[in-house]
Short mmCIF file of C-alpha atoms and ligand atoms in Angstrom, two decimals:
data_model
loop_
_atom_site.label_atom_id
_atom_site.label_comp_id
_atom_site.label_asym_id
_atom_site.label_seq_id
_atom_site.Cartn_x
_atom_site.Cartn_y
_atom_site.Cartn_z
CA MET L 203 17.39 -28.73 -2.32
CA SER L 204 20.64 -27.11 -1.30
CA ARG L 205 24.05 -28.20 -0.07
CA HIS L 206 23.22 -26.73 3.37
CA PHE L 207 20.03 -28.80 3.60
CA PHE L 208 21.84 -32.13 3.05
CA LEU L 209 24.72 -31.15 5.33
CA PHE L 210 22.08 -30.32 7.98
CA LEU L 211 20.41 -33.73 7.41
CA SER L 212 23.81 -35.48 7.59
CA LYS L 213 24.02 -34.52 11.29
CA ASN L 214 20.49 -35.72 12.20
CA LYS L 215 21.08 -38.38 14.87
CA ALA L 216 17.55 -39.89 14.72
CA LEU L 217 17.70 -40.41 10.95
CA ASN L 218 21.24 -41.78 11.25
CA LYS L 219 20.03 -44.33 13.83
CA SER L 220 17.04 -45.41 11.72
CA ALA L 221 19.16 -45.68 8.57
CA LYS L 222 21.25 -48.45 10.18
CA LYS L 223 18.09 -50.59 10.22
CA TRP L 224 17.05 -49.78 6.67
CA GLY L 225 19.91 -51.51 4.82
CA LEU L 226 21.42 -49.74 1.83
CA ARG L 227 18.38 -47.69 0.78
CA LEU L 228 17.88 -44.36 -0.99
CA GLY L 229 20.35 -45.38 -3.68
CA ALA L 230 23.19 -45.72 -1.16
CA ALA L 231 24.18 -49.08 -2.71
CA LYS L 232 25.58 -47.16 -5.68
CA VAL L 233 28.21 -45.47 -3.53
CA VAL L 234 28.59 -47.89 -0.59
CA ALA L 235 30.20 -51.26 -1.33
CA GLY L 236 28.04 -53.43 0.92
CA VAL L 237 27.41 -53.90 4.60
CA THR L 238 29.73 -56.81 5.50
CA ILE L 239 33.50 -57.37 5.23
CA ASP L 240 32.89 -60.21 2.76
CA GLU L 241 30.89 -57.88 0.50
CA VAL L 242 33.57 -55.18 0.53
CA MET L 243 36.32 -57.76 -0.14
CA GLN L 244 34.44 -58.93 -3.23
CA SER L 245 34.01 -55.37 -4.51
CA ILE L 246 37.72 -54.65 -4.05
CA GLN L 247 38.77 -57.88 -5.69
CA GLN L 248 36.84 -56.72 -8.76
CA LEU L 249 38.51 -53.28 -8.65
CA ASN L 250 41.96 -54.86 -8.29
CA GLU L 251 41.29 -57.10 -11.29
CA GLN L 252 40.57 -53.93 -13.28
CA GLY L 253 43.88 -52.34 -12.22
CA LEU L 254 42.52 -50.11 -9.43
CA LYS L 255 43.93 -50.10 -5.89
CA ALA L 256 41.65 -49.31 -2.94
CA THR L 257 41.38 -47.79 0.50
CA ILE L 258 38.61 -49.20 2.71
CA ASP L 259 36.49 -47.02 4.96
CA HIS L 260 34.37 -48.79 7.58
CA LEU L 261 31.62 -46.19 7.80
CA GLY L 262 30.78 -44.39 11.03
CA GLU L 263 31.80 -41.25 12.91
CA PHE L 264 31.18 -39.08 15.98
CA VAL L 265 30.97 -42.08 18.33
CA THR L 266 30.11 -41.24 21.96
CA GLU L 267 30.02 -44.71 23.59
CA ARG L 268 33.27 -46.36 24.72
CA GLU L 269 32.10 -49.83 23.68
CA GLU L 270 31.26 -48.61 20.18
CA ALA L 271 34.75 -47.07 19.81
CA GLU L 272 36.40 -50.30 21.01
CA ASN L 273 34.30 -52.29 18.53
CA ALA L 274 35.36 -49.89 15.78
CA GLY L 275 39.02 -50.55 16.65
CA SER L 276 38.45 -54.33 16.53
CA ALA L 277 36.62 -53.99 13.21
CA CYS L 278 39.69 -52.26 11.72
CA LEU L 279 41.87 -55.16 12.86
CA ASP L 280 39.41 -57.58 11.21
CA ILE L 281 39.61 -55.56 8.00
CA LEU L 282 43.43 -55.66 8.01
CA GLU L 283 43.27 -59.41 8.57
CA ALA L 284 40.75 -59.83 5.69
CA ILE L 285 42.93 -57.75 3.34
CA LYS L 286 45.87 -60.03 4.09
CA ARG L 287 43.83 -63.26 3.89
CA ASN L 288 42.25 -62.30 0.56
CA ASN L 289 45.53 -60.90 -0.77
CA ILE L 290 43.87 -57.71 -1.99
CA ASP L 291 45.59 -54.39 -2.72
CA SER L 292 44.01 -51.98 -0.27
CA HIS L 293 44.91 -49.47 2.40
CA VAL L 294 42.55 -48.59 5.27
CA SER L 295 41.06 -45.14 5.95
CA VAL L 296 39.93 -44.35 9.50
CA LYS L 297 38.06 -41.55 11.26
CA LEU L 298 39.37 -40.60 14.69
CA THR L 299 35.89 -39.77 16.04
CA LYS L 300 34.83 -43.34 15.22
CA LEU L 301 37.82 -44.59 17.20
CA GLY L 302 36.79 -42.65 20.30
CA LEU L 303 38.36 -39.18 19.96
CA ASP L 304 35.25 -37.49 21.42
CA ILE L 305 35.35 -39.85 24.43
CA SER L 306 39.04 -39.58 25.25
CA ARG L 307 42.24 -38.96 23.32
CA GLU L 308 43.88 -41.90 25.11
CA LEU L 309 41.17 -44.34 23.96
CA CYS L 310 41.59 -43.10 20.39
CA MET L 311 45.41 -43.39 20.63
CA GLU L 312 45.15 -46.94 22.02
CA ASN L 313 42.97 -47.90 19.07
CA MET L 314 45.32 -46.22 16.59
CA ARG L 315 48.43 -47.88 18.05
CA SER L 316 46.84 -51.37 17.84
CA ILE L 317 45.74 -50.73 14.27
CA LEU L 318 49.14 -49.35 13.22
CA ASP L 319 51.04 -52.24 14.85
CA VAL L 320 49.05 -54.79 12.84
CA ALA L 321 49.19 -52.68 9.67
CA LYS L 322 52.99 -52.40 10.01
CA THR L 323 53.36 -56.16 10.44
CA ASN L 324 51.17 -56.70 7.35
CA GLY L 325 53.00 -54.02 5.32
CA ASN L 326 49.85 -51.90 5.12
CA PHE L 327 49.15 -48.17 5.34
CA ILE L 328 46.54 -46.31 7.41
CA ASN L 329 45.16 -42.97 6.30
CA ILE L 330 43.40 -40.74 8.83
CA ASP L 331 40.44 -39.03 7.15
CA MET L 332 40.03 -35.35 8.01
CA GLU L 333 36.70 -34.55 9.67
CA ASP L 334 35.11 -31.22 10.59
CA TYR L 335 37.12 -28.17 11.72
CA ALA L 336 36.29 -28.84 15.40
CA HIS L 337 38.60 -31.90 15.15
CA TYR L 338 41.18 -30.47 12.72
CA HIS L 339 43.99 -29.36 15.02
CA GLU L 340 43.75 -32.39 17.30
CA THR L 341 43.85 -34.71 14.26
CA LEU L 342 47.07 -33.07 13.05
CA ASP L 343 48.51 -33.22 16.55
CA ILE L 344 47.70 -36.94 16.86
CA LEU L 345 49.17 -37.62 13.42
CA LEU L 346 52.46 -35.95 14.38
CA GLU L 347 52.59 -37.91 17.65
CA LEU L 348 51.94 -41.20 15.81
CA ARG L 349 54.53 -40.39 13.13
CA GLN L 350 57.23 -40.39 15.85
CA LYS L 351 56.80 -44.18 16.00
CA TYR L 352 55.03 -45.18 12.76
CA ASP L 353 55.88 -44.38 9.15
CA ASN L 354 52.79 -46.14 7.79
CA VAL L 355 50.29 -43.39 8.63
CA GLY L 356 49.20 -40.23 6.84
CA THR L 357 46.22 -37.89 6.74
CA VAL L 358 44.02 -35.67 4.59
CA MET L 359 44.31 -31.91 4.07
CA GLN L 360 41.31 -29.81 2.96
CA SER L 361 41.78 -26.97 0.47
CA TYR L 362 38.69 -25.10 1.67
CA LEU L 363 40.59 -24.23 4.84
CA ARG L 364 42.24 -20.80 4.59
CA SER L 365 45.21 -22.09 6.61
CA GLY L 366 45.58 -25.26 4.47
CA LEU L 367 48.67 -24.16 2.56
CA ASP L 368 50.61 -22.95 5.62
CA ASP L 369 49.53 -26.00 7.63
CA LEU L 370 51.50 -28.20 5.20
CA ASP L 371 54.79 -26.90 6.64
CA PRO L 372 55.09 -29.35 9.59
CA LEU L 373 53.81 -32.20 7.40
CA GLN L 374 56.71 -32.37 4.94
CA GLY L 375 57.57 -35.96 4.01
CA ILE L 376 54.26 -37.34 5.34
CA PRO L 377 51.95 -39.01 2.80
CA LEU L 378 48.95 -36.71 2.34
CA ARG L 379 45.64 -36.90 0.52
CA ILE L 380 44.51 -33.47 -0.70
CA VAL L 381 40.72 -32.90 -0.94
CA LYS L 382 38.46 -29.87 -1.25
CA GLY L 383 36.65 -30.59 2.06
CA ALA L 384 33.21 -32.05 2.74
CA TYR L 385 31.87 -30.28 5.85
CA GLN L 386 30.04 -27.02 6.40
CA GLU L 387 32.56 -24.59 7.87
CA ASP L 388 32.44 -20.94 8.87
CA ALA L 389 33.69 -18.33 6.40
CA ALA L 390 36.16 -17.20 9.05
CA VAL L 391 38.14 -20.43 8.61
CA ALA L 392 37.06 -21.76 5.21
CA TYR L 393 36.82 -20.38 1.67
CA GLN L 394 33.23 -20.49 0.45
CA ASP L 395 33.79 -19.96 -3.31
CA LYS L 396 34.69 -22.84 -5.64
CA GLU L 397 37.31 -20.67 -7.39
CA ASP L 398 39.24 -20.05 -4.16
CA ILE L 399 38.93 -23.69 -3.04
CA ASP L 400 40.15 -24.97 -6.42
CA ALA L 401 43.07 -22.52 -6.57
CA ASN L 402 44.16 -23.48 -3.06
CA PHE L 403 43.84 -27.19 -3.96
CA LEU L 404 46.38 -26.81 -6.76
CA CYS L 405 48.74 -24.72 -4.62
CA MET L 406 48.62 -27.36 -1.88
CA VAL L 407 49.25 -30.26 -4.28
CA GLU L 408 52.16 -28.42 -5.94
CA LYS L 409 53.73 -27.44 -2.61
CA HIS L 410 53.59 -30.97 -1.17
CA LEU L 411 54.93 -32.49 -4.40
CA ARG L 412 57.75 -29.92 -4.58
CA ASN L 413 58.63 -30.77 -0.97
CA GLY L 414 58.98 -34.43 -1.99
CA GLY L 415 55.94 -35.75 -0.09
CA HIS L 416 53.76 -38.52 -1.48
CA THR L 417 50.52 -36.86 -2.60
CA ALA L 418 47.10 -38.35 -3.32
CA ILE L 419 45.01 -36.07 -5.52
CA ALA L 420 41.47 -36.94 -4.38
CA THR L 421 38.90 -35.24 -6.57
CA HIS L 422 36.33 -35.95 -9.29
CA ASP L 423 37.13 -32.61 -10.87
CA HIS L 424 38.65 -33.25 -14.32
CA THR L 425 39.91 -29.64 -14.56
CA ILE L 426 42.05 -30.12 -11.46
CA ILE L 427 43.18 -33.58 -12.60
CA GLU L 428 44.33 -32.16 -15.95
CA ALA L 429 46.19 -29.30 -14.21
CA VAL L 430 48.00 -31.80 -11.96
CA GLN L 431 48.93 -33.95 -14.97
CA THR L 432 50.45 -30.90 -16.67
CA PHE L 433 52.30 -29.79 -13.52
CA THR L 434 53.79 -33.22 -12.80
CA ARG L 435 54.85 -33.64 -16.44
CA GLU L 436 56.46 -30.20 -16.70
CA ASN L 437 58.24 -30.54 -13.36
CA ASN L 438 59.43 -34.13 -13.83
CA ILE L 439 57.62 -35.36 -10.73
CA PRO L 440 58.02 -39.16 -10.71
CA THR L 441 54.72 -41.02 -11.07
CA GLU L 442 55.55 -43.04 -7.92
CA GLN L 443 55.29 -39.81 -5.89
CA PHE L 444 51.58 -39.28 -6.48
CA GLU L 445 48.32 -41.02 -7.19
CA PHE L 446 44.75 -40.11 -8.09
CA GLN L 447 41.84 -41.09 -5.88
CA MET L 448 38.06 -40.98 -6.27
CA LEU L 449 35.11 -42.30 -4.31
CA TYR L 450 33.53 -45.68 -5.06
CA GLY L 451 30.71 -45.37 -7.61
CA PHE L 452 31.76 -41.95 -8.94
CA ARG L 453 33.08 -41.26 -12.46
CA GLN L 454 34.04 -44.91 -13.04
CA GLU L 455 35.02 -44.25 -16.63
CA LEU L 456 37.52 -41.59 -15.59
CA GLN L 457 38.86 -43.86 -12.83
CA HIS L 458 39.66 -46.54 -15.43
CA GLN L 459 41.00 -44.02 -17.92
CA LEU L 460 43.57 -42.70 -15.42
CA ALA L 461 44.65 -46.24 -14.48
CA ASP L 462 44.92 -47.16 -18.18
CA GLU L 463 47.12 -44.08 -18.76
CA GLY L 464 49.57 -45.59 -16.26
CA TYR L 465 48.78 -43.46 -13.18
CA THR L 466 48.37 -45.14 -9.82
CA PHE L 467 44.67 -44.98 -9.08
CA ARG L 468 43.05 -45.73 -5.73
CA THR L 469 39.30 -45.98 -5.16
CA TYR L 470 37.98 -45.00 -1.71
CA VAL L 471 35.60 -47.84 -0.84
CA PRO L 472 33.16 -47.25 2.03
CA PHE L 473 31.12 -50.08 3.54
CA GLY L 474 29.03 -50.83 6.59
CA GLN L 475 25.67 -50.12 8.17
CA ASP L 476 26.52 -46.57 9.17
CA TRP L 477 26.19 -45.10 5.66
CA TYR L 478 23.75 -42.27 6.37
CA GLY L 479 26.08 -39.30 7.12
CA TYR L 480 28.47 -40.25 4.31
CA PHE L 481 25.62 -40.55 1.83
CA MET L 482 24.07 -37.20 2.81
CA ARG L 483 27.43 -35.45 2.31
CA ARG L 484 27.64 -36.96 -1.19
CA LEU L 485 24.13 -35.65 -1.95
CA ALA L 486 25.19 -32.22 -0.66
CA GLU L 487 28.16 -32.15 -3.05
CA ARG L 488 26.31 -33.05 -6.19
CA PRO L 489 22.54 -32.62 -6.47
CA GLN L 490 22.55 -34.84 -9.60
CA ASN L 491 23.13 -37.75 -7.19
CA ILE L 492 19.51 -37.26 -6.13
CA VAL L 493 18.40 -38.86 -9.38
CA PHE L 494 19.77 -42.24 -8.43
CA ALA L 495 18.73 -41.75 -4.79
CA VAL L 496 15.12 -41.33 -5.91
CA ARG L 497 15.42 -44.34 -8.27
CA GLY L 498 16.74 -46.35 -5.29
CA MET L 499 13.75 -45.31 -3.19
CA ILE L 500 11.25 -46.31 -5.87
CA SER L 501 12.87 -49.70 -6.48
CA LYS L 502 12.60 -50.66 -2.77
P1 FAD N 769 33.43 -30.95 -6.94
O1 FAD N 769 33.73 -29.53 -6.56
O2 FAD N 769 32.32 -31.68 -6.23
O3 FAD N 769 33.18 -31.06 -8.48
C1 FAD N 769 33.90 -30.28 -9.39
C2 FAD N 769 33.50 -30.61 -10.82
O4 FAD N 769 33.89 -31.95 -11.13
C3 FAD N 769 32.01 -30.56 -11.07
O5 FAD N 769 31.59 -29.25 -11.32
C4 FAD N 769 31.86 -31.49 -12.26
O6 FAD N 769 32.25 -30.82 -13.44
C5 FAD N 769 32.91 -32.55 -11.96
N1 FAD N 769 32.29 -33.69 -11.23
C6 FAD N 769 32.29 -33.91 -9.90
N2 FAD N 769 31.66 -35.06 -9.61
C7 FAD N 769 31.25 -35.58 -10.77
C8 FAD N 769 30.54 -36.76 -11.14
N3 FAD N 769 30.12 -37.64 -10.21
N4 FAD N 769 30.29 -36.98 -12.44
C9 FAD N 769 30.69 -36.10 -13.39
N5 FAD N 769 31.37 -34.95 -13.11
C10 FAD N 769 31.65 -34.70 -11.82
N6 FAD N 769 36.55 -34.75 2.45
C11 FAD N 769 36.90 -34.48 3.71
O7 FAD N 769 36.52 -33.44 4.25
N7 FAD N 769 37.72 -35.34 4.41
C12 FAD N 769 38.22 -36.47 3.85
O8 FAD N 769 38.96 -37.21 4.52
C13 FAD N 769 37.86 -36.78 2.50
N8 FAD N 769 38.34 -37.88 1.88
C14 FAD N 769 38.07 -38.05 0.54
C15 FAD N 769 38.66 -39.12 -0.14
C16 FAD N 769 38.50 -39.24 -1.52
C17 FAD N 769 39.15 -40.36 -2.25
C18 FAD N 769 37.69 -38.28 -2.23
C19 FAD N 769 37.52 -38.35 -3.73
C20 FAD N 769 37.08 -37.27 -1.55
C21 FAD N 769 37.24 -37.15 -0.16
N9 FAD N 769 36.62 -36.12 0.53
C22 FAD N 769 36.99 -35.87 1.82
C23 FAD N 769 35.52 -35.34 -0.10
C24 FAD N 769 36.04 -34.05 -0.73
O9 FAD N 769 36.41 -33.15 0.28
C25 FAD N 769 34.95 -33.39 -1.61
O10 FAD N 769 33.87 -33.05 -0.79
C26 FAD N 769 34.46 -34.26 -2.74
O11 FAD N 769 35.51 -34.96 -3.33
C27 FAD N 769 33.75 -33.38 -3.81
O12 FAD N 769 34.64 -32.50 -4.39
P2 FAD N 769 35.40 -32.78 -5.80
O13 FAD N 769 36.81 -32.45 -5.60
O14 FAD N 769 35.16 -34.16 -6.25
O15 FAD N 769 34.82 -31.75 -6.81
#
């Protein structure tokens, strides 16, 4: 089964709808930290106790109903409140299409402003996940508009995009997470070969670090992690200027190893009923994940 097949499945609206009723099936519980806020708080408390910071993602994307987008905004406020109440060390990651971007930019901006106001009061940080290329330029545009008022917001840049390196220019000084990119994009805009994507990843990390911007290196790829460790050491980049990030449930040993070596490490912790698209993208990335998906199916 190929990457394209799972990326195709990830967009299937009927399966996505049914999956919400299934609970965390197909092995999703290995990579999704529960369905409720209480469950995700418990998972993060455990991570914090082990020296790992977190960023919470309330799963869901490509929302087309106004009410759903408004509920998503309120859910983010509840999450910020729960982080404060439970005194846990976690940022929040959001997707603009969950907050109504496909319905209207104004609705999405209203949601973002409410979230950022509360986050600022609580001393928290909001990261805007990068979605597919159809939303890329508008996401960057919204980020720049929000940055005029808020300094507690950043975004994600994808190294599979051919323009990724140049697109860093207007983002100097803004906290960025660098990733390879999780969506299926046309060869006209995105590199298709791992070698090109990896090389661009390193160039983007080095450029943003050299420009003084806080950089999150978000990958499970040990070769890239080692290259970044060498670069930061040789160029005297202070450890406060960067951090490593990985997804919940992936390479836990390496997550702890990096934290034990003294690097800031942040786990991306997704939760919620809307796990289907996220889970399919993880299957697309790494076919080995199918093994625990099948085990999950059998044990149900
Ligand atoms: P891959 O290219 O998948 O793997 C490279 C190599 O690493 C493999 O060949 C293998 O040797 C090793 N490896 C990888 N996984 C494992 C494993 N589980 N066990 C053992 N070895 C392994 N994408 C977006 O488009 N937008 C986002 O906003 C976004 N946010 C993200 C946030 C975080 C914290 C992370 C970690 C990823 C995010 N992604 C996002 C997903 C990202 O774009 C990639 O799709 C995903 O991380 C897979 O690429 P990779 O860098 O981990 O390396």
